[in-house]
């Protein structure tokens, strides 16, 4: 099983690790594309700070992120699983997973990134600020920029098993499974159900969405289940106590759509 995750805007900073070693990152087929994004991002942030903030969509209060990006090549790096923070990663709790579950996480989790394309949780990266929605002056919109290099490496990364896609729409734009890979892909949406005036209403709420996705992945890793198909995944999630509504594709080579319905986060 390959699990596709979004990154987080929040990232752990500081530390005393060695700087980034690009050649050690997973998916080496992305090396050239990564180098191009890194070069332009560093150059942008080492120049006009106001222009960099505008391009990156940063508020005045996040001005310090520009200087952080300018120093990416020499900044301390740490495993991506420690770098990414926020609601999803708090719920996932990589740091305190049992050893066997942690090993499964290292094999199966792939985090998409505007800067790196995608990385494993063991890949050492510095803290940075560059979302997939950014449009760099030279390379253009990163979601579109990554499509060609990701299309070359992702079929091999997906292997022949289930692909569980938990990415947000911005990061899903960088790679869309096709062909037989799409047929064994399940995309998940989390819906928050509330009863209002006796009528159940459902909505997508950011906190519930992120926390549930993190908890869902953790539960699968700890349970050690390895669903081979989207249908198997539905059964596994229901066995773990989730309310899942599944929609099988109407045509072959299309992804399954799964709605996980929650009323509260524990």
C-alpha positions as MATLAB code, in Angstrom:
seq = 'XXXXXXXXXXXXXXXXXXXXXXXXXXXXXXXXXXXXXXXXXXXXXXXXXXXXXXXXXXXXXXXXXXXXXXXXXXXXXXXXXXXXXXXXXXXXXXXXXXXXXXXXXXXXXXXXXXXXXXXXXXXXXXXXXXXXXXXXXXXXXXXXXXXXXXXXXXXXXXXXXXXXXXXXXXXXXXXXXXXXXXXXXXXXXXXXXXXXXXXXXXXXXXXXXXXXXXXXXXXXXXXXXXXXXXXXXXXXXXXXXXXXXXXXXXXXXXXXXXXXXXXXXX';
ca = [
       0.000    0.000    0.000;
       1.222    3.481   -0.897;
      -0.290    6.372    1.078;
      -0.158    9.824   -0.506;
      -0.196   12.688    2.013;
      -0.208   16.469    1.746;
       2.544   18.337    3.591;
       1.790   20.906    6.278;
       2.193   24.660    6.233;
       3.670   24.405    9.722;
       7.110   22.871    9.937;
       9.513   22.224   12.758;
      12.426   24.643   12.607;
      15.885   24.722   14.089;
      17.849   21.691   15.129;
      21.472   20.917   14.579;
      21.382   18.349   11.804;
      23.597   18.388    8.730;
      22.362   20.401    5.727;
      20.298   18.986    2.901;
      21.932   16.319    0.733;
      19.701   16.307   -2.370;
      21.224   13.113   -3.767;
      19.966   11.133   -0.758;
      16.267   11.922   -1.304;
      13.900    9.175   -2.419;
      12.532    9.115   -5.978;
      15.856   10.104   -7.569;
      14.101   10.590  -10.891;
      12.882   13.909   -9.479;
      16.418   15.201   -8.824;
      16.586   17.565  -11.801;
      13.145   19.050  -11.174;
      13.926   19.489   -7.474;
      17.191   21.270   -8.248;
      15.410   23.721  -10.560;
      12.719   24.600   -7.982;
      15.265   24.904   -5.183;
      17.506   27.186   -7.257;
      14.685   29.540   -8.212;
      13.178   29.595   -4.725;
      16.507   30.414   -3.060;
      17.298   33.086   -5.659;
      13.835   34.633   -5.299;
      14.057   34.785   -1.510;
      17.620   36.108   -1.484;
      16.497   39.097   -3.567;
      13.541   41.448   -3.149;
      11.821   40.366    0.058;
       8.507   42.010   -0.760;
       8.382   40.371   -4.171;
       9.179   37.011   -2.597;
       6.387   37.430   -0.059;
       3.949   38.277   -2.842;
       4.933   35.256   -4.938;
       4.751   32.894   -1.959;
       1.507   34.386   -0.667;
       2.945   35.242    2.740;
       1.547   37.806    5.146;
       3.678   40.439    6.843;
       3.765   38.259    9.936;
       5.440   35.485    7.926;
       8.211   37.690    6.547;
      10.799   35.511    8.323;
       9.906   32.597    6.033;
      11.572   34.438    3.150;
      14.953   34.487    4.905;
      14.465   30.849    5.844;
      14.017   29.928    2.175;
      17.066   31.964    1.177;
      19.204   29.786    3.457;
      17.808   26.389    2.491;
      21.086   24.972    1.197;
      22.877   25.428    4.521;
      19.953   25.033    6.933;
      19.791   22.011    9.265;
      17.808   19.115    7.828;
      15.784   16.477    9.653;
      13.549   13.601    8.564;
      10.435   14.812    6.768;
       8.335   12.916    9.303;
       9.735   15.248   11.965;
       9.717   18.368    9.793;
       6.027   18.341    8.943;
       3.751   19.351   11.821;
       0.116   20.361   12.112;
      -3.212   18.640   12.669;
      -2.770   15.670   10.327;
       0.760   14.892   11.513;
      -0.174   15.344   15.174;
      -2.963   12.782   14.736;
      -0.648   10.461   12.815;
       1.913   10.604   15.627;
       4.870    9.077   13.816;
       7.218    9.603   16.758;
       5.374    7.244   19.095;
       4.292    4.548   16.656;
       5.239    1.010   17.700;
       8.371   -0.205   15.917;
       6.582   -2.421   13.389;
       4.061    0.304   12.568;
       6.877    2.825   12.183;
       8.621    0.515    9.707;
       5.393    0.251    7.728;
       5.115    4.053    7.724;
       8.620    4.422    6.358;
       7.794    2.037    3.515;
       4.343    3.278    2.629;
       4.011    7.030    3.272;
       4.811    9.548    0.553;
       4.428   13.286    1.246;
       3.816   15.589   -1.713;
       5.577   18.969   -1.727;
       5.730   22.095   -3.834;
       9.508   22.179   -3.394;
      10.507   18.511   -3.424;
       7.772   16.931   -5.532;
       7.370   14.068   -3.064;
       9.483   12.650   -0.234;
       9.462    9.698    2.137;
       9.119   10.418    5.847;
      12.746    9.309    6.310;
      14.123   11.806    3.780;
      16.065   14.595    5.488;
      14.820   18.050    4.477;
      15.121   21.569    5.948;
      12.129   23.622    7.031;
      10.823   25.638    4.053;
       7.803   27.568    2.809;
       6.603   26.850   -0.720;
       3.150   25.427   -1.323;
       2.036   23.610   -4.451;
      -0.180   26.604   -5.241;
       2.824   28.917   -5.729;
       3.574   30.290   -9.211;
       7.296   30.938   -9.504;
       8.315   33.657  -12.009;
      10.517   31.312  -14.033;
       9.027   27.832  -13.637;
       5.390   28.838  -13.399;
       2.646   27.165  -11.366;
       4.191   24.341   -9.380;
       1.161   22.065   -9.634;
       1.572   22.059  -13.414;
       5.374   22.048  -13.284;
       5.489   18.779  -11.339;
       3.086   16.831  -13.546;
       5.612   15.598  -16.102;
       8.382   14.509  -13.694;
       5.836   12.963  -11.305;
       4.200   11.051  -14.170;
       7.585    9.465  -14.872;
       8.341    8.268  -11.341;
       4.998    7.625   -9.668;
       3.892    4.454  -11.511;
       7.015    2.686  -10.220;
       6.568    4.171   -6.750;
       2.972    2.915   -6.693;
       4.109   -0.637   -7.395;
       1.284   -3.119   -7.849;
      -0.683   -2.480   -4.651;
      -3.353   -0.152   -3.334;
      -2.815    3.608   -3.577;
      -4.557    5.502   -0.766;
      -4.780    9.140   -1.823;
      -5.289   11.577    1.072;
      -3.921   14.665   -0.665;
      -5.687   18.011   -0.813;
      -6.702   19.258   -4.260;
      -3.648   21.494   -4.729;
      -1.269   18.573   -4.228;
      -3.425   16.119   -6.162;
      -2.928   18.402   -9.174;
       0.734   17.372   -9.378;
      -0.055   13.730  -10.176;
      -3.270   12.009  -11.166;
      -3.136    8.198  -11.280;
      -3.974    6.825  -14.698;
      -4.714    3.471  -16.252;
      -4.546    0.424  -14.068;
      -2.938    2.426  -11.236;
      -6.074    4.560  -11.078;
      -8.190    1.402  -10.840;
      -6.479    0.475   -7.569;
      -6.529    4.006   -6.138;
      -8.926    5.190   -3.438;
      -9.399    8.893   -2.744;
     -10.795    9.818    0.663;
     -13.004   12.700    1.684;
     -13.885   13.313    5.336;
     -17.377   14.637    6.022;
     -18.485   16.088    9.338;
     -22.075   15.082   10.083;
     -24.243   17.242   12.338;
     -27.939   17.107   13.124;
     -29.520   20.552   12.758;
     -33.231   20.907   13.499;
     -33.624   17.173   13.181;
     -31.909   17.010    9.795;
     -28.440   15.582    9.250;
     -26.149   17.977    7.422;
     -22.706   17.111    6.159;
     -19.802   19.404    5.404;
     -16.078   19.329    4.822;
     -14.356   20.966    7.794;
     -10.591   21.438    7.652;
      -9.834   20.307   11.209;
     -12.010   17.187   11.021;
     -10.615   16.372    7.582;
      -6.958   16.595    8.575;
      -7.274   14.990   12.007;
      -9.335   12.081   10.721;
      -6.939   11.381    7.869;
      -4.009   11.310   10.288;
      -5.857    9.050   12.718;
      -7.012    6.776    9.888;
      -3.461    6.242    8.624;
      -2.195    5.622   12.147;
      -4.892    3.017   12.787;
      -4.065    1.181    9.556;
      -0.344    1.184   10.381;
      -0.816   -0.005   13.957;
      -3.299   -2.703   12.944;
      -0.860   -3.956   10.332;
      -3.586   -4.422    7.735;
      -2.492   -4.385    4.123;
      -5.558   -3.989    1.884;
      -4.760   -4.915   -1.699;
      -7.735   -3.195   -3.338;
     -10.029   -0.249   -2.622;
     -12.751   -2.735   -1.710;
     -10.440   -4.362    0.829;
      -9.691   -0.910    2.244;
     -13.394   -0.232    2.819;
     -13.692   -3.485    4.770;
     -10.528   -2.744    6.780;
     -11.675    0.761    7.736;
     -15.099   -0.456    8.775;
     -13.452   -3.164   10.881;
     -11.447   -0.385   12.565;
     -14.669    1.414   13.472;
     -14.939    4.013   10.715;
     -18.154    4.902    8.957;
     -17.291    4.606    5.281;
     -19.468    5.180    2.238;
     -17.811    3.915   -0.928;
     -18.491    4.710   -4.545;
     -16.941    2.315   -7.022;
     -16.007    3.870  -10.370;
     -18.498    3.613  -13.201;
     -15.702    2.859  -15.650;
     -12.475    0.837  -15.441;
      -9.210    2.671  -14.751;
     -10.926    5.219  -12.522;
     -10.296    5.788   -8.814;
     -12.720    4.790   -6.080;
     -14.215    7.584   -3.963;
     -14.554    6.990   -0.225;
     -16.412    9.237    2.206;
     -15.445    8.820    5.855;
     -18.231   10.287    7.982;
     -17.392   11.611   11.455;
     -19.367   13.356   14.166;
     -16.460   14.236   16.448;
     -12.732   13.748   16.851;
     -11.496   11.800   19.851;
];
